[in-house]
PDB file of C-alpha atoms in Angstrom:
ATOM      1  CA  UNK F   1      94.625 130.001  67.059  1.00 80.00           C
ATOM      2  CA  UNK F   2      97.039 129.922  64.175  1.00 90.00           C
ATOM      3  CA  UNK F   3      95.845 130.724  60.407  1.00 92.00           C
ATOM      4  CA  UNK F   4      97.051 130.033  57.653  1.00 93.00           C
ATOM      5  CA  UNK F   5      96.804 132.797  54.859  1.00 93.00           C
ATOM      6  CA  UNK F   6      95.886 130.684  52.165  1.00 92.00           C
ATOM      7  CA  UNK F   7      92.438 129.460  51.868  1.00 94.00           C
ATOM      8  CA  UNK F   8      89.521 129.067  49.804  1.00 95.00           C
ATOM      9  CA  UNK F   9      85.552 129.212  50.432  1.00 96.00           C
ATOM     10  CA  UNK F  10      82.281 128.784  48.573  1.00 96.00           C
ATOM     11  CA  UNK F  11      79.017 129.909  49.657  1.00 95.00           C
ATOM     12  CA  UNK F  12      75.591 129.890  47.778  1.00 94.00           C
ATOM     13  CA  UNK F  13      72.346 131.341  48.482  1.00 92.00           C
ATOM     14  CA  UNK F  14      69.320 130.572  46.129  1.00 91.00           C
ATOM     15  CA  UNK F  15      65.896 132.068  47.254  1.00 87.00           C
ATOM     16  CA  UNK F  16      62.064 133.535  45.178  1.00 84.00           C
ATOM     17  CA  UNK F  17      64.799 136.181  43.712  1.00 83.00           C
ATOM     18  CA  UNK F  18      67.502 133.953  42.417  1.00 86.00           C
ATOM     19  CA  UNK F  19      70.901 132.749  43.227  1.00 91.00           C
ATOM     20  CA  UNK F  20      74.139 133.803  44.456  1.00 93.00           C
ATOM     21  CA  UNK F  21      77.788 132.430  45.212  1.00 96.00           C
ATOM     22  CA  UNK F  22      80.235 134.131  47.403  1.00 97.00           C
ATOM     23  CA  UNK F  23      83.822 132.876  46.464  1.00 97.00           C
ATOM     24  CA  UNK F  24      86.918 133.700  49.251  1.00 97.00           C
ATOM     25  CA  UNK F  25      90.047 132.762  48.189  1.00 96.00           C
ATOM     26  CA  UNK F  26      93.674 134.214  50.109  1.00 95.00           C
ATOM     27  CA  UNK F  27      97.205 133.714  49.413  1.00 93.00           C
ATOM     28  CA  UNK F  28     100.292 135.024  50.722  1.00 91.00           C
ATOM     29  CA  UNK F  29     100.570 138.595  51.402  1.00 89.00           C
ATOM     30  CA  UNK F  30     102.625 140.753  54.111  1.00 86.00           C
ATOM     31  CA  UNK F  31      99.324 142.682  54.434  1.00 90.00           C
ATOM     32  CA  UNK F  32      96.202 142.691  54.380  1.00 94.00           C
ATOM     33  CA  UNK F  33      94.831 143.086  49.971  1.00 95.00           C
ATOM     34  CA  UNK F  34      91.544 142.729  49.604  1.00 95.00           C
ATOM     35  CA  UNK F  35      90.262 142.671  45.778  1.00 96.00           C
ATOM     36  CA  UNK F  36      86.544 142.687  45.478  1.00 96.00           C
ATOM     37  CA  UNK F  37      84.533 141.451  42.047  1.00 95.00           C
ATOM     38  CA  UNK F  38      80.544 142.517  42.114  1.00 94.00           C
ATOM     39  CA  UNK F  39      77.862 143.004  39.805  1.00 90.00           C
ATOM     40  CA  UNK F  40      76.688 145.757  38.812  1.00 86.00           C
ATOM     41  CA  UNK F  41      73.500 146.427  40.141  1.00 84.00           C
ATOM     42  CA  UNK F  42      75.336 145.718  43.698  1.00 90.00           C
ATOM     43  CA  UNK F  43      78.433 147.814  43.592  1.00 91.00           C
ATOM     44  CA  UNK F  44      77.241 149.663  46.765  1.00 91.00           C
ATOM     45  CA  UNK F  45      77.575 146.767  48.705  1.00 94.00           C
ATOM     46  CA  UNK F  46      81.638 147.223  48.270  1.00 95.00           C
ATOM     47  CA  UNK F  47      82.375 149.208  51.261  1.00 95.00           C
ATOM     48  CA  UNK F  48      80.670 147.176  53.523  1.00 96.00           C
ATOM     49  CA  UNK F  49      82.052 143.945  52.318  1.00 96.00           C
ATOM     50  CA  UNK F  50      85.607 145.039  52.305  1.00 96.00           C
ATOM     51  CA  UNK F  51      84.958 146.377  55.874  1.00 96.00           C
ATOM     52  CA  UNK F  52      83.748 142.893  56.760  1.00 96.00           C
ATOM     53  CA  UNK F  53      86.781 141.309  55.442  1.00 96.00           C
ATOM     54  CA  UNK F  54      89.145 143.433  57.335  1.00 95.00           C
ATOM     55  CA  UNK F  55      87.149 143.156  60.470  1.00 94.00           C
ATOM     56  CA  UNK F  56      88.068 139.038  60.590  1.00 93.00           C
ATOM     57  CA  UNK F  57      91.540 139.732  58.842  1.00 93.00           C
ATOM     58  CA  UNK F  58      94.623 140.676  59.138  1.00 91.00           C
ATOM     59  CA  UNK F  59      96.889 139.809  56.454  1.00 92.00           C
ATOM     60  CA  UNK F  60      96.744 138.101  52.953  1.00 93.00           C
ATOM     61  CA  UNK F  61      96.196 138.668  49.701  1.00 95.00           C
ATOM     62  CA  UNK F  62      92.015 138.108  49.498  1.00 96.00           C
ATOM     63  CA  UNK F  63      89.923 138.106  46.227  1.00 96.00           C
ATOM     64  CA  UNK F  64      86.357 138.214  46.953  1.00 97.00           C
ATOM     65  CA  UNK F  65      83.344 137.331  44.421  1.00 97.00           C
ATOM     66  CA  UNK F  66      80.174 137.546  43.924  1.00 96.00           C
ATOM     67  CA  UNK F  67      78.033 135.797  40.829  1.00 93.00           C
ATOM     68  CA  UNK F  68      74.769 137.261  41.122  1.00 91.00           C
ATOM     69  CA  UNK F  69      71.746 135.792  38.678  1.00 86.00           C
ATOM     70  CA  UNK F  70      68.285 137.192  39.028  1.00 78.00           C
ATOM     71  CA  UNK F  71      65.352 134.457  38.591  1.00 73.00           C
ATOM     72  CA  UNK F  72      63.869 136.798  35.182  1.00 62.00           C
ATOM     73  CA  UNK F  73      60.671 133.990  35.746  1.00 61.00           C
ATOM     74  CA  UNK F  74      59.839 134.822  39.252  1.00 58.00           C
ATOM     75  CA  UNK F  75      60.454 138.538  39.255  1.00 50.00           C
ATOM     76  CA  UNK F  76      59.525 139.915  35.830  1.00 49.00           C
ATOM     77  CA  UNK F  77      56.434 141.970  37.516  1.00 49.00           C
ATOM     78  CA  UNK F  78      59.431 143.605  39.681  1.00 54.00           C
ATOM     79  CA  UNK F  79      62.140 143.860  37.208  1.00 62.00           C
ATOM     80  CA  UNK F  80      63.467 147.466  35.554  1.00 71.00           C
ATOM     81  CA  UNK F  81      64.413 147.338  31.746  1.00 66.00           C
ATOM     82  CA  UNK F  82      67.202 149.813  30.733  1.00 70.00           C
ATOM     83  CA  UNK F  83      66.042 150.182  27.175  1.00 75.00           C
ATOM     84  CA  UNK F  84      68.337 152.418  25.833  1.00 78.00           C
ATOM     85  CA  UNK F  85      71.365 150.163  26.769  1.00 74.00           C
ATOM     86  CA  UNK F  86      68.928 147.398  25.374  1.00 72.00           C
ATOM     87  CA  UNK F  87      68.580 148.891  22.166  1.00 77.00           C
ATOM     88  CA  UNK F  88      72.655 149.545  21.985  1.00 77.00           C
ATOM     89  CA  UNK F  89      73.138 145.749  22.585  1.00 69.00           C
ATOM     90  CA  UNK F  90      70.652 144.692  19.990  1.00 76.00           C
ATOM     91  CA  UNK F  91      72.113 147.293  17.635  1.00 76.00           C
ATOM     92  CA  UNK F  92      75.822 145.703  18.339  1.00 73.00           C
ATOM     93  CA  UNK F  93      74.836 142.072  18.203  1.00 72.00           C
ATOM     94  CA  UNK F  94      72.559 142.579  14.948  1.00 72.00           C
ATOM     95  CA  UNK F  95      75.913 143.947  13.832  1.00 64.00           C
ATOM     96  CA  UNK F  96      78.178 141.196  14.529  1.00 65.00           C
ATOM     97  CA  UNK F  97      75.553 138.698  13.309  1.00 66.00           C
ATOM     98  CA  UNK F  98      75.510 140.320   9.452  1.00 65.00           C
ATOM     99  CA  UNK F  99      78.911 140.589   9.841  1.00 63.00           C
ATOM    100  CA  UNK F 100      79.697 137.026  11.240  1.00 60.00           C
ATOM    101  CA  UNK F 101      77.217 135.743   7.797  1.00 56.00           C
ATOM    102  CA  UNK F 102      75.784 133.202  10.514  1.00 61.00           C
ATOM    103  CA  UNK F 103      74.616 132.778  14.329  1.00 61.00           C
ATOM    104  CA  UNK F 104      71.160 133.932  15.952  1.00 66.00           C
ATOM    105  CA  UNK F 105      70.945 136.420  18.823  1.00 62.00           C
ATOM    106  CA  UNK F 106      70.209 135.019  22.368  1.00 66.00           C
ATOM    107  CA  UNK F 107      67.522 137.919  23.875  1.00 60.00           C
ATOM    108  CA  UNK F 108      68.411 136.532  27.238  1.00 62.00           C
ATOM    109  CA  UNK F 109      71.746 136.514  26.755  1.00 67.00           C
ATOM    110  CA  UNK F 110      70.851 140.249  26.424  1.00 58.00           C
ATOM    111  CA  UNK F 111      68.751 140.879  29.041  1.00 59.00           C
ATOM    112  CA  UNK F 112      71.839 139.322  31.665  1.00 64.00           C
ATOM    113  CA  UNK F 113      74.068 142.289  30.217  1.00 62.00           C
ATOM    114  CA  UNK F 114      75.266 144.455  33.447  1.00 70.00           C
ATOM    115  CA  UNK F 115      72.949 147.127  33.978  1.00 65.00           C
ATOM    116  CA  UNK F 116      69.753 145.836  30.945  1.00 61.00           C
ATOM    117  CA  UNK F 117      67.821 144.032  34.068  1.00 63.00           C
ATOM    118  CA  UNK F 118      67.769 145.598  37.334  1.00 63.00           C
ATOM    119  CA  UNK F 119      65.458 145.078  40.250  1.00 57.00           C
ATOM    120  CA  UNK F 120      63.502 148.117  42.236  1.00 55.00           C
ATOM    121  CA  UNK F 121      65.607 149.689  44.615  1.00 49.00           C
ATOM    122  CA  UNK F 122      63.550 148.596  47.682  1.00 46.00           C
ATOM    123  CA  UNK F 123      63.891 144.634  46.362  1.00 69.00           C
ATOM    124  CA  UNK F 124      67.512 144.987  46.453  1.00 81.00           C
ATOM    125  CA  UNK F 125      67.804 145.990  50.024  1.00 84.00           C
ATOM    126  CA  UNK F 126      66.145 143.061  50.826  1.00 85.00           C
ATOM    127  CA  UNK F 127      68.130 141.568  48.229  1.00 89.00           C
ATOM    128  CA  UNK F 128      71.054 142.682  49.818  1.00 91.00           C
ATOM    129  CA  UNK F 129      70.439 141.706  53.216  1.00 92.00           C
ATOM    130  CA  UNK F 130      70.341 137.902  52.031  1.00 93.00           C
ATOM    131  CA  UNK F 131      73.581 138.285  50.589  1.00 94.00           C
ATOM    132  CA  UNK F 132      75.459 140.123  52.784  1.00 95.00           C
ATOM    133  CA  UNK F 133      73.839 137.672  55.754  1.00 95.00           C
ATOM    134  CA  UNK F 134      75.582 134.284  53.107  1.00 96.00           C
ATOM    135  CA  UNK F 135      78.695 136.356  53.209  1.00 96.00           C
ATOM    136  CA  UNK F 136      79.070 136.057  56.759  1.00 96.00           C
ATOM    137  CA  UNK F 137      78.668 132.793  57.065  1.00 96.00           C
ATOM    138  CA  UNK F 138      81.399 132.441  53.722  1.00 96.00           C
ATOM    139  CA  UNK F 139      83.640 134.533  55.987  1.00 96.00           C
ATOM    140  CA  UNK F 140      83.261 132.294  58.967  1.00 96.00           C
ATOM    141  CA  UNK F 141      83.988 129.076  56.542  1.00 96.00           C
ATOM    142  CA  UNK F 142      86.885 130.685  55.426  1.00 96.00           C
ATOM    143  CA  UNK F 143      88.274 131.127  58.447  1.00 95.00           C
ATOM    144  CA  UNK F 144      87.937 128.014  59.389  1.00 95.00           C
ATOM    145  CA  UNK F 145      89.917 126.872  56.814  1.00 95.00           C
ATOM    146  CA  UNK F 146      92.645 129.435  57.788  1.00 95.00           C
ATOM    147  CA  UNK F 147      92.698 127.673  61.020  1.00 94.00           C
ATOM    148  CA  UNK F 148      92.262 123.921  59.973  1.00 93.00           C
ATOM    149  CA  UNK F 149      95.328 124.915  57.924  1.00 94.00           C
ATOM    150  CA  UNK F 150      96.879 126.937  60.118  1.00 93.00           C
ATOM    151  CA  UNK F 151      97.008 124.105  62.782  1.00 93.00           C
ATOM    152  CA  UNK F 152      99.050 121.974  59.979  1.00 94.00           C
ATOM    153  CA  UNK F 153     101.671 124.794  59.948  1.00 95.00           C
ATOM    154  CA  UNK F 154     101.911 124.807  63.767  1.00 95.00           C
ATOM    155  CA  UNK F 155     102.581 121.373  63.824  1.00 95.00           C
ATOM    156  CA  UNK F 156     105.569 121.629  61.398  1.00 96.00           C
ATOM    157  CA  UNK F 157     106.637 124.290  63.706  1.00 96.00           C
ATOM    158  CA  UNK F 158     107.213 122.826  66.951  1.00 96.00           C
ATOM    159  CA  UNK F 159     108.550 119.574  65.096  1.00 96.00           C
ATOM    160  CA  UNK F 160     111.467 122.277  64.117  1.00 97.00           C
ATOM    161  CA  UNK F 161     111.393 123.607  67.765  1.00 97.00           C
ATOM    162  CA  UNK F 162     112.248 120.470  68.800  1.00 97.00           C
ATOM    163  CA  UNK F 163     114.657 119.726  66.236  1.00 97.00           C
ATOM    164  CA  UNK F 164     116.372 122.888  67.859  1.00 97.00           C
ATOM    165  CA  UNK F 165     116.392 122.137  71.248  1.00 96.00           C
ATOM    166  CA  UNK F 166     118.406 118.764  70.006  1.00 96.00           C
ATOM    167  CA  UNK F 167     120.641 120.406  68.388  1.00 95.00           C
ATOM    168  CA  UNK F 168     121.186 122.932  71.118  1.00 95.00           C
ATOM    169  CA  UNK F 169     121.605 119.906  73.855  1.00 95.00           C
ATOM    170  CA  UNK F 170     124.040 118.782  71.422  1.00 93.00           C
ATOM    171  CA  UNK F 171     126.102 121.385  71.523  1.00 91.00           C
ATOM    172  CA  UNK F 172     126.087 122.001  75.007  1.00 90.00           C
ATOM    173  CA  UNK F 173     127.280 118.631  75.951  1.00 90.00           C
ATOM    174  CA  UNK F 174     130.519 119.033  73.307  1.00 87.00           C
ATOM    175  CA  UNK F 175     130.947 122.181  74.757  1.00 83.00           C
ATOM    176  CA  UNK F 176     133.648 121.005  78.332  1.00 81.00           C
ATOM    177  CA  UNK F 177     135.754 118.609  75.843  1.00 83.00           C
ATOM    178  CA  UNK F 178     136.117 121.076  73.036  1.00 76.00           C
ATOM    179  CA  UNK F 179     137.034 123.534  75.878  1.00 74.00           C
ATOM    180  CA  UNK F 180     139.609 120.881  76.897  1.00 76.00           C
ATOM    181  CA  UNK F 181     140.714 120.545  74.391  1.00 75.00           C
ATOM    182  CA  UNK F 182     141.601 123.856  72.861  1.00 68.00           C
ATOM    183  CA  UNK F 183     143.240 124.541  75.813  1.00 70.00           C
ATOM    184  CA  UNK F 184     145.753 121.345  76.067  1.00 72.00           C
ATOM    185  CA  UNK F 185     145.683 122.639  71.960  1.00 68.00           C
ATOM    186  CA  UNK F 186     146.712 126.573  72.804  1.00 67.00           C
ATOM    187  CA  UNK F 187     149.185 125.050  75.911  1.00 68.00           C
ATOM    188  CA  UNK F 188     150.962 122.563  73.597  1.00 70.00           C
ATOM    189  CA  UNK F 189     151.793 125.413  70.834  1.00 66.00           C
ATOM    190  CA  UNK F 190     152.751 128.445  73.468  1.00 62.00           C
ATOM    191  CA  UNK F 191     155.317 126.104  75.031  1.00 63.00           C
ATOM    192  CA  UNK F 192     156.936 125.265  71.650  1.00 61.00           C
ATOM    193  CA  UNK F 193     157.283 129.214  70.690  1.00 57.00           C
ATOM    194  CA  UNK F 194     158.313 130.066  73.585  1.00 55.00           C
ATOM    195  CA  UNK F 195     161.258 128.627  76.285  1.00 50.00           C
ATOM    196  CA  UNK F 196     160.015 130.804  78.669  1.00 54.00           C
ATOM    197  CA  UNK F 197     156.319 131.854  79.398  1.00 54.00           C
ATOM    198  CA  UNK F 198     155.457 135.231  80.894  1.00 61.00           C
ATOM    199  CA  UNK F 199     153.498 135.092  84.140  1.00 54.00           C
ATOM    200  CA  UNK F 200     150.057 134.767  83.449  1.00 65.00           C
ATOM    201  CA  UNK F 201     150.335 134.115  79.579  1.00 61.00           C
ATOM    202  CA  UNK F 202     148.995 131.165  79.127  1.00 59.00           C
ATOM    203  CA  UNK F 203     146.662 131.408  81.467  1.00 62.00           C
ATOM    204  CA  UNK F 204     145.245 135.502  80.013  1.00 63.00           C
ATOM    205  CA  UNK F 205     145.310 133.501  76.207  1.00 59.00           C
ATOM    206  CA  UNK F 206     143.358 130.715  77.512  1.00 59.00           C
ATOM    207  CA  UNK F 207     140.987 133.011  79.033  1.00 61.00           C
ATOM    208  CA  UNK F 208     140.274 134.844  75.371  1.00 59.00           C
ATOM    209  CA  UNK F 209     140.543 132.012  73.185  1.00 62.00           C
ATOM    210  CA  UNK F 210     137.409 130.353  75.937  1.00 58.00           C
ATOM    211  CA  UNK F 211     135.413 133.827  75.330  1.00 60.00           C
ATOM    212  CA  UNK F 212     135.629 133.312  71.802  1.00 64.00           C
ATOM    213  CA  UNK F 213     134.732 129.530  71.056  1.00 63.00           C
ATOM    214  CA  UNK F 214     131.742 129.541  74.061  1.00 74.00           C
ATOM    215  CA  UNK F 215     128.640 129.799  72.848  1.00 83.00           C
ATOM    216  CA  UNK F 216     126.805 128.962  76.124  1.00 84.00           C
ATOM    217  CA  UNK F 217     125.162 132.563  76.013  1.00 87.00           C
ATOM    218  CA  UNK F 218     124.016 131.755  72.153  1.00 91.00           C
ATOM    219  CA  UNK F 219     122.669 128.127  73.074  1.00 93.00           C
ATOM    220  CA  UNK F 220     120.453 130.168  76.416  1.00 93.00           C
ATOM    221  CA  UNK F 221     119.567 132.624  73.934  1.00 93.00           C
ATOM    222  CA  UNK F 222     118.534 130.400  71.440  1.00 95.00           C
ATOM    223  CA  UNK F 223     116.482 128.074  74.473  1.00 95.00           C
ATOM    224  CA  UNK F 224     114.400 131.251  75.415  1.00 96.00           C
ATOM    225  CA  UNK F 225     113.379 131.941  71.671  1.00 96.00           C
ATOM    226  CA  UNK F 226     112.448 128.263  71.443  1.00 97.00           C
ATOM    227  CA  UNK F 227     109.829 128.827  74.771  1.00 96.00           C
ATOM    228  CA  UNK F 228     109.386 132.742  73.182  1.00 96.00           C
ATOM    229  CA  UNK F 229     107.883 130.362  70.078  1.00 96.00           C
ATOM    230  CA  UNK F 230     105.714 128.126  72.031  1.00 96.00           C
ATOM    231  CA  UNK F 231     104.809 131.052  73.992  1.00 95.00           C
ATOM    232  CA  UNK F 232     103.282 132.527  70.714  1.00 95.00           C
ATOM    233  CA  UNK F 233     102.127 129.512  69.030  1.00 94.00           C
ATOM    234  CA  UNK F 234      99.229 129.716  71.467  1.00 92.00           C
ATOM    235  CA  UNK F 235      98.298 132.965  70.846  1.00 91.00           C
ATOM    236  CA  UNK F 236      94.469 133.220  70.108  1.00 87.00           C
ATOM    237  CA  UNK F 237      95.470 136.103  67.548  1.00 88.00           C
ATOM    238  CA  UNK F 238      97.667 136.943  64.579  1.00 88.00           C
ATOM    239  CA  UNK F 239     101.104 135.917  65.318  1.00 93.00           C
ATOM    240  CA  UNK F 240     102.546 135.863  61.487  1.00 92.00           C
ATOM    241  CA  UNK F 241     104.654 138.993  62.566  1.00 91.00           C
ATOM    242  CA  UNK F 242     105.901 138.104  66.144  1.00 94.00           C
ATOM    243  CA  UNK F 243     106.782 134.357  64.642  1.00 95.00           C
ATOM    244  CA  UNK F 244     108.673 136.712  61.686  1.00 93.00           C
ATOM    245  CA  UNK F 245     110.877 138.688  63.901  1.00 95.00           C
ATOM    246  CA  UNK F 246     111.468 135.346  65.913  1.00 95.00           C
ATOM    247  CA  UNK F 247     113.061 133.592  63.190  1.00 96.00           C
ATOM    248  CA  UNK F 248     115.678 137.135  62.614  1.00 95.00           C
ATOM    249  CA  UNK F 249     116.468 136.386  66.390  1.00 95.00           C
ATOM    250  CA  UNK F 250     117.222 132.658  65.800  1.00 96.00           C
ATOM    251  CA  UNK F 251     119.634 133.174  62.505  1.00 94.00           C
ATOM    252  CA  UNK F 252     121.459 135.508  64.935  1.00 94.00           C
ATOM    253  CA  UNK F 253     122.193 133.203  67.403  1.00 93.00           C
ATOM    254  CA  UNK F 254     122.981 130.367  65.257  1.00 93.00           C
ATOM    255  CA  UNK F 255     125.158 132.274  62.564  1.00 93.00           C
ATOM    256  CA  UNK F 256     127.606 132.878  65.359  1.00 91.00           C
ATOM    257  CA  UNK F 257     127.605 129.726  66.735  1.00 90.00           C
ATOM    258  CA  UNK F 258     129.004 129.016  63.428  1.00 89.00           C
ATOM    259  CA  UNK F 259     131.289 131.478  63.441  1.00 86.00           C
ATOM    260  CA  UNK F 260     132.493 130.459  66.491  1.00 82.00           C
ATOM    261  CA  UNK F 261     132.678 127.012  65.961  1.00 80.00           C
ATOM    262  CA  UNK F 262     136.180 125.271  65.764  1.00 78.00           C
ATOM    263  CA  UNK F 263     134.524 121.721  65.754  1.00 83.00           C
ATOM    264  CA  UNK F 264     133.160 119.465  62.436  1.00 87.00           C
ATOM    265  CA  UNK F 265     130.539 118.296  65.169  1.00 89.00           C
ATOM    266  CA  UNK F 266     129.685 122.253  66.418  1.00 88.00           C
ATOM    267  CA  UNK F 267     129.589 122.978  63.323  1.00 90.00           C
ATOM    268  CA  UNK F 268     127.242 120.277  61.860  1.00 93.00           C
ATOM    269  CA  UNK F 269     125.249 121.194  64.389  1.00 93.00           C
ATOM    270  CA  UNK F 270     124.970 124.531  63.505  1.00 92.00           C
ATOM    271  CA  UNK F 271     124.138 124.130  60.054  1.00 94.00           C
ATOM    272  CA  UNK F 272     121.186 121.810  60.989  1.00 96.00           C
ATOM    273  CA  UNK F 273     120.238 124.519  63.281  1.00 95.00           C
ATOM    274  CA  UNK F 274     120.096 126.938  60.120  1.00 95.00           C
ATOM    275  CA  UNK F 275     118.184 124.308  58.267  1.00 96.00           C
ATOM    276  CA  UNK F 276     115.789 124.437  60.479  1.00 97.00           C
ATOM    277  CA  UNK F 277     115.255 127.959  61.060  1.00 97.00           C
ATOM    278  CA  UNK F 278     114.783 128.528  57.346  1.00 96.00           C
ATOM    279  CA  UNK F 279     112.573 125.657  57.300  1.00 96.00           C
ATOM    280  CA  UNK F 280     110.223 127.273  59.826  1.00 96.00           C
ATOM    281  CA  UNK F 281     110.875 130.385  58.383  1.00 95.00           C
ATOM    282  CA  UNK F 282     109.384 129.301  55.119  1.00 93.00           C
ATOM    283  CA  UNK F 283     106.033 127.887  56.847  1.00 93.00           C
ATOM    284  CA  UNK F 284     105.909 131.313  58.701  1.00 94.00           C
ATOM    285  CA  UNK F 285     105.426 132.681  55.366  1.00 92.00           C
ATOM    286  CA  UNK F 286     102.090 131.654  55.275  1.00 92.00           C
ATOM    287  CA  UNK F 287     100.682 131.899  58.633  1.00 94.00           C
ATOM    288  CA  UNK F 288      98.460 135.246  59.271  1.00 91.00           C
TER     289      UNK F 288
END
């Protein structure tokens, strides 16, 4: 299944002890990034969630939040008070108010302050349990998304792919009269140099001029890493790098079919050919 790396995903949990929102979002990234945002009071979940993440990812740039609000109504019974860094953020408020002339302080603006309100330690592990379980299921919506998005990019894939394989048909039918061609061309100048031909000249120089303008081997090439594609397209993993080297493979083969190209149609062809690879290329980009 293809992905795409960027994505975004919102999951809430409210329950007796409050309410929290797990936000995913992912952008392009060569590797895996994962930047994680907590609360305080839940900074130990960290390794666990960033383990989570790279268990179900590969690549991307990932930011990972969590807004965490304890229900102070419900669970006041159960609730910890850090006085002294109460005390500090009276002291600094009652500050700012004399010094401000105007304003009243908010005591529950206080009491939110990282680290004033805390639950017991054996409510958050129940606590946490809830909100690791909602991050799961955030994880599974995001990847969903990676895939409902990644299924866009394969589709502007294989229109490309077979974009290519005209192109490549094209060729291959100009191919015999260009051949013809350059040789009636290479025949017509040889006999005006020269009164006399050595044995075998014309036909050696016809034979090296053919080696250098055919690009059948670059058009069978360039057919296999069109099936290659496909071939990886329906991959039920990460395929971001295999499609990457992929599109090194086709700028090869089409860069010398321009370079070999001695024909406005060849080489129209082979320009749409490198339109096309950087197209996909640039969809590629984004696909895990």
């Amino acid at each position: 299944m293809i992905r795409s790396m960027t994505a975004y995903a919102r999951k809430e949990t409210n329950a007796n002890w409050g309410h929290a929102a797990w936000e995913l979002r992912s952008v392009n990234q060569r590797y895996l990034e994962t930047y994680i945002r907590l609360p305080e009071q839940l900074r130990s979940l960290e390794p666990i969630i960033r383990e989570k993440l790279r268990n179900k990812l590969t690549r991307g740039k990932v930011e990972c939040n969590l807004r965490f609000e304890l229900d102070l109504a419900n669970q006041h019974q159960e609730l910890c008070l850090n006085k002294d860094l109460a005390k500090q953020l009276l002291h600094a408020a009652n500050w700012i108010k004399d010094e401000a002339v105007s304003g009243e302080i908010n005591v529950v603006d206080v009491l939110r302050w990282p680290g004033v309100m805390s639950a017991k330690e054996q409510d958050l592990d129940t606590i946490s349990q809830e909100i690791l379980a909602a991050l799961d299921v955030a994880i599974d919506d995001f990847i969903t998304v990676r895939e409902r998005e990644g299924e866009a990019l394969k589709a502007l894939i294989v229109q490309r792919l077979e974009g290519i394989t005209v192109e490549i048909n094209k060729i291959r039918e100009l191919m015999p009269e260009i051949l013809v061609w350059q040789k009636d061309k290479l025949k017509s100048r040889l006999e005006e140099v020269a009164a006399e031909l050595e044995p075998n000249r014309l036909e050696l120089e016809l034979i090296l001029i053919a080696q250098k303008i055919d690009v059948a081997e670059e058009l069978d090439r360039l057919s296999t890493h069109v099936k290659e594609t496909y071939s990886i397209l329906k991959k039920n993993e990460a395929v971001g790098r295999r499609l990457d080297f992929m599109m090194q493979e086709f700028n090869r083969e089409s860069n010398t079919i321009a370079s070999k190209s001695i024909n406005a149609d060849i080489t129209a062809s082979a320009i749409e050919l490198k339109v096309l690879i950087e197209q996909m290329r640039e969809q590629i980009q984004n696909i895990e």
